[in-house]
Structure formats: C-alpha cells, structure tokens
XYZ file of C-alpha atoms in Angstrom:
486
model
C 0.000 0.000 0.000
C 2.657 2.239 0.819
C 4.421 1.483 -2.751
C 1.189 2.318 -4.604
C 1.385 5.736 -2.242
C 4.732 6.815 -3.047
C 3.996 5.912 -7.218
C 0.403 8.050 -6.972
C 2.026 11.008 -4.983
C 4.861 10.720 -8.086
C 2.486 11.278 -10.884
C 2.547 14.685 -12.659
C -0.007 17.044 -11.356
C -2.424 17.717 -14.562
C -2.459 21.781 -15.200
C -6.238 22.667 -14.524
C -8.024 24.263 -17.537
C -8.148 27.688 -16.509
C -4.185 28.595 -16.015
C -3.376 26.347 -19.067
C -5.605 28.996 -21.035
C -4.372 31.975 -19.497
C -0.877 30.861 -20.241
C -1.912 29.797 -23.983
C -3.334 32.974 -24.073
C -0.536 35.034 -22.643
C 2.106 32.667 -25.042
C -0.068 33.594 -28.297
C -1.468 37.205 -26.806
C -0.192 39.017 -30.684
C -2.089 36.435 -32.611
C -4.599 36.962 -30.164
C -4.868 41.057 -30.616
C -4.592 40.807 -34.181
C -6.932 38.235 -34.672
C -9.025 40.769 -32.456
C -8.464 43.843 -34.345
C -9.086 41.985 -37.856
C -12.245 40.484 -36.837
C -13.594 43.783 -35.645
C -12.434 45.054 -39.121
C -14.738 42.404 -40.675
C -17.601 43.309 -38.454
C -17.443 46.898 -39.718
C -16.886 45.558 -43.346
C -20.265 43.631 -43.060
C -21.815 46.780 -41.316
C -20.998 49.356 -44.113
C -21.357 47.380 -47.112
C -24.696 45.731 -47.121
C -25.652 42.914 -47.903
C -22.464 41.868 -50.050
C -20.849 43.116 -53.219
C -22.041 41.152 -56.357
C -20.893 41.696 -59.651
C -22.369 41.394 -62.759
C -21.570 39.047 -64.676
C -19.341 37.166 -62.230
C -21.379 36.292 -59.157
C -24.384 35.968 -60.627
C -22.649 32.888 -63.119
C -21.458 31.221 -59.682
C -25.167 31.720 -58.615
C -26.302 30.208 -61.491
C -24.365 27.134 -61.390
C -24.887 26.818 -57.888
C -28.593 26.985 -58.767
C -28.312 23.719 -61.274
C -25.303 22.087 -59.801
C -23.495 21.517 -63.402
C -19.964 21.897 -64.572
C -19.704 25.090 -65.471
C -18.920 25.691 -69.462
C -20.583 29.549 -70.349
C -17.913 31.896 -72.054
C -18.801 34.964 -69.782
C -16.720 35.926 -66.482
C -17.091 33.564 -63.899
C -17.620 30.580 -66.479
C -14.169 29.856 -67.070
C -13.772 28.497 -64.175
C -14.850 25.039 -62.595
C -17.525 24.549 -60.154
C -15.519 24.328 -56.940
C -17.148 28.013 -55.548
C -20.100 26.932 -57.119
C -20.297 23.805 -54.944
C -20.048 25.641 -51.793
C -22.818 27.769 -53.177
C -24.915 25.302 -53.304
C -23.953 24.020 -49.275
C -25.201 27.281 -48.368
C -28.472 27.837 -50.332
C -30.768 26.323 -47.162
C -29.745 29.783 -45.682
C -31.007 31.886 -48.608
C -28.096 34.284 -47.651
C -25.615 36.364 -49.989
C -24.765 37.996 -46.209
C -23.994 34.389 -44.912
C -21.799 33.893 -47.566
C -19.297 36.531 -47.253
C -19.569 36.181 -43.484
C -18.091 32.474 -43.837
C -15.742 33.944 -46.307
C -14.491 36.548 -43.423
C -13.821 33.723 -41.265
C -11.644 32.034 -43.721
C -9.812 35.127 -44.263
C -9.236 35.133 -40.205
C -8.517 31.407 -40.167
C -5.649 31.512 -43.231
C -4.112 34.425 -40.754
C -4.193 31.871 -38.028
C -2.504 28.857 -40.311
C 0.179 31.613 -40.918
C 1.023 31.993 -37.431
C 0.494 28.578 -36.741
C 3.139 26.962 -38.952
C 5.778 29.446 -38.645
C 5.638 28.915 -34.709
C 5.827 24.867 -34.870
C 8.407 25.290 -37.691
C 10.775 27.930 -36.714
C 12.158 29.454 -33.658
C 10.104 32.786 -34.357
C 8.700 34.887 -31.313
C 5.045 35.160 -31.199
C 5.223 38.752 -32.413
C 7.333 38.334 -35.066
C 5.351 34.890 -36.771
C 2.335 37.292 -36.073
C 3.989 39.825 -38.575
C 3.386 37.384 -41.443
C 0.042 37.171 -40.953
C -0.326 40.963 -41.034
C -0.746 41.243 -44.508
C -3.691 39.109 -45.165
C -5.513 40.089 -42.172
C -5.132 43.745 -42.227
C -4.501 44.944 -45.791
C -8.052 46.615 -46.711
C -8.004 44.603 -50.391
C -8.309 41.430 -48.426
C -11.858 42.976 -46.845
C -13.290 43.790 -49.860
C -12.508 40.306 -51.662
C -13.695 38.545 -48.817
C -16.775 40.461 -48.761
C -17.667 39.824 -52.558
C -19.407 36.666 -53.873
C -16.248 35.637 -56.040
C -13.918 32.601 -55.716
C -11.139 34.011 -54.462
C -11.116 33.876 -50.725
C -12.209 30.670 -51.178
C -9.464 29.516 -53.214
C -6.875 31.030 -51.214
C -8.215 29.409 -47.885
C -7.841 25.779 -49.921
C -4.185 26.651 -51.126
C -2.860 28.114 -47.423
C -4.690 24.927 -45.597
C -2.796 22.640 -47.780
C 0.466 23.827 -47.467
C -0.304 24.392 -43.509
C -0.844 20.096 -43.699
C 2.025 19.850 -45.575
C 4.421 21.628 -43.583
C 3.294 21.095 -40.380
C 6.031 18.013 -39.642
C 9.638 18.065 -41.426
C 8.869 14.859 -43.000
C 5.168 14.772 -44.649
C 3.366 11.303 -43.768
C 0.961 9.383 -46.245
C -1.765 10.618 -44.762
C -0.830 13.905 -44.376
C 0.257 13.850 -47.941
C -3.050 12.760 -49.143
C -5.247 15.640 -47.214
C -2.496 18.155 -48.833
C -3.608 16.754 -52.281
C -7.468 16.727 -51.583
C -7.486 20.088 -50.529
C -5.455 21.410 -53.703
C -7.715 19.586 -55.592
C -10.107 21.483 -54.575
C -8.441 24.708 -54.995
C -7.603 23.444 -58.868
C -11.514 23.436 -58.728
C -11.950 26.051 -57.956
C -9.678 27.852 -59.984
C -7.449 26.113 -62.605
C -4.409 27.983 -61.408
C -3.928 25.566 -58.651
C -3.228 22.749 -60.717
C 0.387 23.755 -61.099
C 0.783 23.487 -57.308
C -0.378 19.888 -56.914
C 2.978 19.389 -59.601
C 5.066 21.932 -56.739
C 3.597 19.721 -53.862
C 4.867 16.512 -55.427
C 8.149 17.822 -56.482
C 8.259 19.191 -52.698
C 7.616 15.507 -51.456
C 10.181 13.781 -54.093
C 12.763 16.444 -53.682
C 12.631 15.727 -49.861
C 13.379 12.195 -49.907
C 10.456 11.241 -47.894
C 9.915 8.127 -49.503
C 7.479 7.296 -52.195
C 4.261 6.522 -50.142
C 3.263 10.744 -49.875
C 4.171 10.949 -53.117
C 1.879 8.546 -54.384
C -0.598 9.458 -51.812
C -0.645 13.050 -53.092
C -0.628 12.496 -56.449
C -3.415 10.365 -56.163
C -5.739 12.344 -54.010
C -4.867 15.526 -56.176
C -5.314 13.976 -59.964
C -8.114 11.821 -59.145
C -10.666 14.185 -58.349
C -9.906 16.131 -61.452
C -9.797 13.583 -63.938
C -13.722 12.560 -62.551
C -14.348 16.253 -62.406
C -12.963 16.372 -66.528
C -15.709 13.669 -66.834
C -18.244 14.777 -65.596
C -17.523 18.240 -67.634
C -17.514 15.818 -70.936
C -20.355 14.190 -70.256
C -22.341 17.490 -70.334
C -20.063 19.602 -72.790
C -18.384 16.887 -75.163
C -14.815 17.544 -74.271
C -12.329 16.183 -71.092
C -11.660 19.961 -69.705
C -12.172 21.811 -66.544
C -13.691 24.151 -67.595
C -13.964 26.455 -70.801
C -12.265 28.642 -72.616
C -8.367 27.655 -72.123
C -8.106 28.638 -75.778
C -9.941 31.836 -75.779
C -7.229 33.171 -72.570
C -3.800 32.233 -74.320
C -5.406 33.255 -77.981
C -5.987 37.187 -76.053
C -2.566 36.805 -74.431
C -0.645 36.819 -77.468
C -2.828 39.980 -79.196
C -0.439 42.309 -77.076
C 1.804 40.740 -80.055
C 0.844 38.512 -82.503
C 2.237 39.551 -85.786
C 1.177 37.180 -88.352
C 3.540 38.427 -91.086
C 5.842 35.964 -88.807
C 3.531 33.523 -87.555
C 1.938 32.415 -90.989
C -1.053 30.785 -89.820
C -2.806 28.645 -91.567
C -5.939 29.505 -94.064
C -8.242 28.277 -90.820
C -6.480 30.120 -88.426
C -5.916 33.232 -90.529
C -9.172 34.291 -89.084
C -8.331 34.901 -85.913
C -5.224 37.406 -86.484
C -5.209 40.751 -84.787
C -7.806 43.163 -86.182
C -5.897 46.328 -85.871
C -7.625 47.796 -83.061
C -5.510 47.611 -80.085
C -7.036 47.467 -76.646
C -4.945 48.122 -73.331
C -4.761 44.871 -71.735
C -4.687 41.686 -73.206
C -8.173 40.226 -71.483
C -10.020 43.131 -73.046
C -9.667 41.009 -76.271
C -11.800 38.643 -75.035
C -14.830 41.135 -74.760
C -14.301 43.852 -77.385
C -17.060 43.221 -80.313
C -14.289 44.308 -82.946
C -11.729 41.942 -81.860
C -10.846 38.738 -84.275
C -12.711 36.496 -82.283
C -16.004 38.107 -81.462
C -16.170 38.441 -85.370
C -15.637 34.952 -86.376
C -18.014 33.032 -87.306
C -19.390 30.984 -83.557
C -17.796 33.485 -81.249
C -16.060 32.344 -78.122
C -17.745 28.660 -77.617
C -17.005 27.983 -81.524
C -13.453 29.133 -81.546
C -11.453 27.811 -78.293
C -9.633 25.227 -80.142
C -8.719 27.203 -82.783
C -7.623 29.891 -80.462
C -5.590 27.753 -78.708
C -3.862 26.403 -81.796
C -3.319 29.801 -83.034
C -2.094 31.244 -79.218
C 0.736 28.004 -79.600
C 1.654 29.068 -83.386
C 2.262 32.766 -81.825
C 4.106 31.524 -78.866
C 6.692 29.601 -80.926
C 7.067 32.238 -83.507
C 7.554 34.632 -81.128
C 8.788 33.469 -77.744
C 10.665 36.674 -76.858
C 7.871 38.762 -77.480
C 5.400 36.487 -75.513
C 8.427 36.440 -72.471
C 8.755 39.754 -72.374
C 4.871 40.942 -72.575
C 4.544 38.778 -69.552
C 7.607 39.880 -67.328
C 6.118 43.671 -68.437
C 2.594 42.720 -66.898
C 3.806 41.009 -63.824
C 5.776 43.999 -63.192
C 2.885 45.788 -62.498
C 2.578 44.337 -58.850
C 5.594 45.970 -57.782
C 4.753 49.226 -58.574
C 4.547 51.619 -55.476
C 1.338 53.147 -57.240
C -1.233 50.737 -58.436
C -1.356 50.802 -62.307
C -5.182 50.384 -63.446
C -5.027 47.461 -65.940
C -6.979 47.769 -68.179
C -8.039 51.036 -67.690
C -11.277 51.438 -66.752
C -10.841 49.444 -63.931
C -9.669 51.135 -60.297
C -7.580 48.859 -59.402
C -7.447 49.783 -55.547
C -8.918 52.077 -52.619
C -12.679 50.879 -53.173
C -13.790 51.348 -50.621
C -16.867 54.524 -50.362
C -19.983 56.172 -50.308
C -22.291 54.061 -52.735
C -25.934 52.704 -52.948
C -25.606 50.746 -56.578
C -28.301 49.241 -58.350
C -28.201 45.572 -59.939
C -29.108 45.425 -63.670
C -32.972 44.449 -64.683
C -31.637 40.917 -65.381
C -33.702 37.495 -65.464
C -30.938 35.676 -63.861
C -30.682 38.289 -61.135
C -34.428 37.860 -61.034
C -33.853 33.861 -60.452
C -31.438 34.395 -58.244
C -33.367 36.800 -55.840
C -36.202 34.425 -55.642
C -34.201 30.947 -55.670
C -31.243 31.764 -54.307
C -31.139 34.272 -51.197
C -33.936 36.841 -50.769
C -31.572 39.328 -49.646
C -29.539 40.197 -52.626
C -29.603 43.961 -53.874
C -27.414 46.391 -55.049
C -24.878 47.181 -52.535
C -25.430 50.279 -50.203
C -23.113 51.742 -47.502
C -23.614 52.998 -44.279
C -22.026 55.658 -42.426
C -19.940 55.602 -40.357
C -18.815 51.924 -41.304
C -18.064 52.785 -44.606
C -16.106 56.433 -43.841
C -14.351 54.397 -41.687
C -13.239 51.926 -44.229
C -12.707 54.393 -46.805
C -10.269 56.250 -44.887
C -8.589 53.643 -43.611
C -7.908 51.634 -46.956
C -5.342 54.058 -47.851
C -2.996 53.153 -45.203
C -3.448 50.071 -45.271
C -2.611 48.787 -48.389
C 0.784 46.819 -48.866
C 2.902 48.463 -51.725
C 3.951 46.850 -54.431
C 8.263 47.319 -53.729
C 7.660 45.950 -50.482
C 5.788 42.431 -52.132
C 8.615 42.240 -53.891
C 11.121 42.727 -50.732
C 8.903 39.888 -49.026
C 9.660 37.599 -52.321
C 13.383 38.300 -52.347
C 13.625 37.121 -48.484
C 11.524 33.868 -48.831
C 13.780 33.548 -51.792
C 17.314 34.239 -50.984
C 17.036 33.827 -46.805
C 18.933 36.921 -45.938
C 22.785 36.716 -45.233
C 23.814 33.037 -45.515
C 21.680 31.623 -48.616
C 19.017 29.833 -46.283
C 15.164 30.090 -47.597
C 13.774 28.585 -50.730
C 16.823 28.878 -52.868
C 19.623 27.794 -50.433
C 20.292 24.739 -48.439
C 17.111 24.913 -46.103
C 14.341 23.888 -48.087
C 10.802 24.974 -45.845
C 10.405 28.189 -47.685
C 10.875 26.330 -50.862
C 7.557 25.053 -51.855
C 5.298 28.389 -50.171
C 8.082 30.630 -52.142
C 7.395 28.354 -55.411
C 3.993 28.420 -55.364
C 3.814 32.251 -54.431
C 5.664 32.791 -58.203
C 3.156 30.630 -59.785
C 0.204 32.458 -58.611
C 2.273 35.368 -59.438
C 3.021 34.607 -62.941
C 1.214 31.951 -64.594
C -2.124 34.010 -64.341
C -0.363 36.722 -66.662
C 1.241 34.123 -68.880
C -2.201 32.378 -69.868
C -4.252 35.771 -69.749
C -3.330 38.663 -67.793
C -2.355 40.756 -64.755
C -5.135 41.438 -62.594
C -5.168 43.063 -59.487
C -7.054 40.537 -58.052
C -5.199 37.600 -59.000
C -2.529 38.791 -57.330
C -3.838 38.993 -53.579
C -3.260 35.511 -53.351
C 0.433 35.748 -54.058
C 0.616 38.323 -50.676
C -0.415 35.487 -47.493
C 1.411 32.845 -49.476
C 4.992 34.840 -49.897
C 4.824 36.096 -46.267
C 4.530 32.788 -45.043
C 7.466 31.672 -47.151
C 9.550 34.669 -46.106
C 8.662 33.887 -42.385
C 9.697 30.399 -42.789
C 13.163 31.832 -44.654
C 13.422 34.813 -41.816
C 13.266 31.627 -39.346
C 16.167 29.723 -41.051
C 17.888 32.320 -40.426
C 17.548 33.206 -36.802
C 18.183 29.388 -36.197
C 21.581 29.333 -38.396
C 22.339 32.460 -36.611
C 21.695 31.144 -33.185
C 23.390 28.080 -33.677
C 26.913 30.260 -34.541
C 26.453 31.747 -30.980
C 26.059 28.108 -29.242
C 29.631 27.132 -30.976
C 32.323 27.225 -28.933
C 35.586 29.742 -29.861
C 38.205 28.326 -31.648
C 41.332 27.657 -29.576
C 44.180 29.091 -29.732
C-alpha cells in the first residue's frame, strides 16, 4: 500500500483548464490582438457594405451554377472556371443568404491568418510577435476585406491553397496521410480555380525532392489527380470535351494579341481568321470582350473558336517566344509598382472602398437568383460611419507593391547566408514556389489582374517567415559554438 502511495504522490499534477488557457493565451497574446483587431475590421466591413458586393456578370454565373449544380462551361466571367465556388454555393443555399456567404468567407480570411502563425511557430524558432507579422498582410490589408466580402472565388481559393500547405508543412517529413489531405485540398483549390493545378505538380516535387519516400508521393498524387480527372468527366459528359472548364483557348489566344504579328507567324488559311484586327485594346483580357476583336467576329464566337484559339495562341508563342516572355515579365511587373497601375483602364484597381448605394441590372438571372437563391440580394449600399471608416482607412493600409517584392526576395534568398527557398534549407521552398506561380502563370495564360494577385501576398509572407526563421536558427546556432582555440 505504501508502494502504490509513493507511485500516486509521483504522478505529474495535470495543469487545470483555466491557467493552461491563461498561459496559452498570454504565449499567443499578438495572434490573439490581431486576430481581435481583424475580426472587428470584418464586423465593420459587413456593417458598411450591405448585404455583399455582387458583380455582374461574375457572381451571378457562380449563382447560377450553384442553382443547377453543373460543370460550369458559359464563355462569360465567372464561367471559365470550374464549379468548386459553385459547390459551396450550393452548401449554403438552405440559408437563402448572400450575407452568410461573405460572413463564412471573413472567417476564412481570419482562419488563413491563423494557419500563418500557426506553422511558422511549430516550424521555426520565431517569437510570437514576429510569426504574427506574417500574418499581417492578409488580415489587415483593406483589399483582403473587400474580396472577402464579394461573392467571387477568391477567398475561397486562397483558404484551400494556405490549408494545404499548412498540412504539408506542419512536420519536417510529410506522412501518407498527411500527404493525401495536402492533395485533396489542392484539388479542390484546382476546382476552384485552374491555377492551382500547377501546385499539386510543386507539392509533389516538394515531397520527391525531400526524400520522404514514395508513399506521400503517391498518396498526393493520387488524391490531387483523381478528383480532377472525374471532375474532366463529368464536364464531358455534359459539354463533349475532357476539360475543366472552358475557354483555355480563348485566354492564351488574347494573351498573345499584345503581339501577334502574323507576317511571322503564318497561320494557316483556318487560323488566318483569328489574327489581330488592328484595333488595339490596353490589356490583353479586353480582347476577349471587345465586339471588334478577331474572335467576337468569327463566325461561332467564343464557344465555336477555343480550339482554334488555342492552336493559333501556340503558333504565336513559338514564332515569337521573346515577345510572348517579355509581354509577360512587363505585366507582372505591375505588382511591384509603389502606385497601383489600373489594368486595363477602366478598372480602379485599388482604394474601393466609399460612399455608394448601386443598383443591380434588370436581369432574369438576377431575377432567379433573388427568388431561388437568397432573398436578400440587392445592389450594394453603404452605411455611415462603417463605410467612412473603411474608406479612410484603406489608404494606409494597403501593402505596396516594392515591399511584395522585398517579401519575395527574403523567402527567396534567406537573408545573409543563402538559407530560404533557394539555399540549403528547403521549408520556404515550396510556399516561395507556389507564391511565383500564382504570381506569374495568371499573366502568362491571360493577364495581370489586381485581383489575382492577392493571393500571391499570405502565401509569400509565409514563405519569407519560414526563410526569416532559417535564419535566426543558423544564426543562433553560430552563438552556441564554442571559440576556436588558440
């Protein structure tokens, strides 16, 4: 009795709830306060801007997919993606809720904030106020609130893309099963928008290049393909082609307009057709749209020409691959300009935020929509002082362009010492990588947009973070060795 006295009396005395909390609390009080500060951001985003922002054409296509639950195939904005946002559309209509929507979205733009912080602290050696600066960024920067306040893909996307690489990187070494949530979840991002399926190729040369062993990569490639190649089914079985989604063709055939000179790419009599008109147009996506532009005048339009767009986009590319190169290193460019450059230029391309009450277009599907959908969609309206708030404070809060591309050089290059994605320490490598890709390959199969490119921001910060961690750990480590003798 007096042996199984002395063993109890040995056992470790289990912290009570309370001062476990209050320590967690006290541990993580930055992420805490921000988290605090950006919800309450949210809040007043929601207050001001009632019920959501919807655009026409682009929401109301998600809507309408959402409505019928079919691949989506229509040549107007927000058809040339897959069905991904769609599908969470359609989880949501019980509510009959635009307001509901964006809220969720709100709370993934707190909760990729959170991954952020999360993964730098179990991966680095990175105070709690300086992981917290990573996070900044995405939670704070005033583009971010609008985005996630607007019934686009976007946040959605993003959320998919930063919770995948949070799985991925949470342990040095990746297991199977880790391996095959990463690849779900960019699946779903690749539905979402196509741009992602690039980054299920990164994740697998991430797992390969890391000699973990074979199982994650299998187990990743498999949970990332499949799911597209039965999503390309089901898009043939109710447009006639393995795709996902339309008009591939119709983006690289305007991307080479900014160009094309067909005294050098000789096209054929079929493809002829589709050469530049003459009327030039300020950015290349505006060829899509513009009645007097090759396409829009051929016989079929958009949904009768993507093949032989595509076709004639490759026969431009090869005939002129500097050209093509150097179009798309001028557009990408444009992110790191201190001034946002409106491209095209009609659009404003930042500092949205004001005093509006808009009015939706007399439109049957908006009609549908209102009475199918969620009863409370409208034009959007502000409300003071919410949105004075918001439309002062958007100015500020804005990250410049020179200092994106400072956060790209340091997940990058690491600082002093070549650690981070290009030196020896390889955990900024596949954030870094994939921040480029969402950087670039939108411009290089259509065209800079200042909304592509909020993606790129959470992504690179958590990639410089990582490399900024590297670095602090080398750095430490060169204290802890002991002076040479003498």
């Amino acid at each position: 009795m007096a042996g199984a006295a002395t063993r109890a009396d040995e056992r470790p005395v289990t912290e009570s709830p309370r001062p476990r909390r209050l320590r967690l609390l006290r541990e993580h009080r930055p992420l805490a306060l921000a988290i605090a500060a950006a919800a309450a951001l949210r809040v007043v985003t929601m207050l001001g801007y009632r019920p959501a922002k919807l655009y026409w054409v682009d929401s109301f296509t998600y809507i309408d997919v959402a409505l019928r639950m079919r691949p989506s195939g229509g040549y107007q904005p927000g058809g040339f993606q897959p069905s991904g946002y769609p599908a969470l559309l359609w989880l949501l209509r019980p509510f009959h809720s635009v307001a509901l929507v964006v809220g969720l979205q709100h709370l993934m733009g707190l909760a990729i904030g959170v991954m952020i912080y999360a993964v730098l602290r179990r991966r680095t050696a990175l105070p709690s106020g300086y992981a917290v600066l990573a996070a900044v960024p995405g939670l704070f920067d005033a583009r971010f609130l609008r985005l996630e306040h607007a019934v686009l893909s976007d946040t959605l996307f993003l959320f998919l893309v930063v919770s995948a690489l949070t799985v991925l990187l949470w342990s040095p070494a990746p297991s199977p099963r880790a391996a095959a949530a990463a690849g779900s979840l960019l699946a779903c991002a690749a539905l979402t928008r196509t741009i992602a399926v690039p980054l299920i190729l990164l994740a697998g040369a991430h797992l390969a290049l890391g000699r973990f062993g074979p199982r994650p990569v299998l187990a990743l490639a498999t949970a990332g393909l499949l799911p597209l190649a039965a999503y390309a089914c089901w898009f043939h079985s109710a447009h006639g082609r393995f795709s996902l989604a339309s008009g591939d063709g119709v983006s690289l055939w305007a991307r080479t307009m900014t160009f094309a000179d067909c005294r050098r790419i000789e096209p054929p009599p079929d493809l002829a057709s589709l050469c530049p008109t003459g009327v030039r147009q300020d950015a290349a996506s505006e060829y899509v749209w513009a009645p007097d532009s090759a396409i829009n005048r051929a016989p079929g339009g958009l949904a009768g020409n993507n093949d032989r767009a595509r076709a004639f986009a490759v026969r431009a590319i090869t005939a002129q691959p500097f050209d093509y190169l150097g179009d798309v290193a001028h557009d990408t460019a444009l992110a790191f300009t201190w001034t946002p450059v409106p491209h095209p230029g009609r659009v404003r391309p930042a500092f949205g935020f004001a005093r509006e009450r808009s009015e939706l277009p007399d439109q049957p599907a908006i009609a549908e929509a209102r009475t199918r959908y969620a009863g409370d969609i409208r034009g959007q309206h502000s409300v003071d002082p919410y949105a004075g708030f918001l439309a002062a404070y958007q100015y500020p809060a804005y990250l410049r362009g020179p200092l994106l591309l400072a956060i790209l050089v340091v997940g990058g290059v690491g600082g002093v010492g070549g650690v981070g994605a290009l030196g020896r320490r390889r955990a900024a490598s596949l954030p870094w990588a994939g921040a480029v890709t969402l950087l670039v390959a939108p411009v290089a199969v259509l065209d800079f947009d200042h909304r592509y490119l909020l993606p790129v921001i959470p992504i690179a910060c958590l990639a410089a973070g990582l490399a900024a961690g590297d670095l602090r750990e080398k750095r430490a480590a060169r204290r802890r060795e002991p002076p040479p003798h003498p």
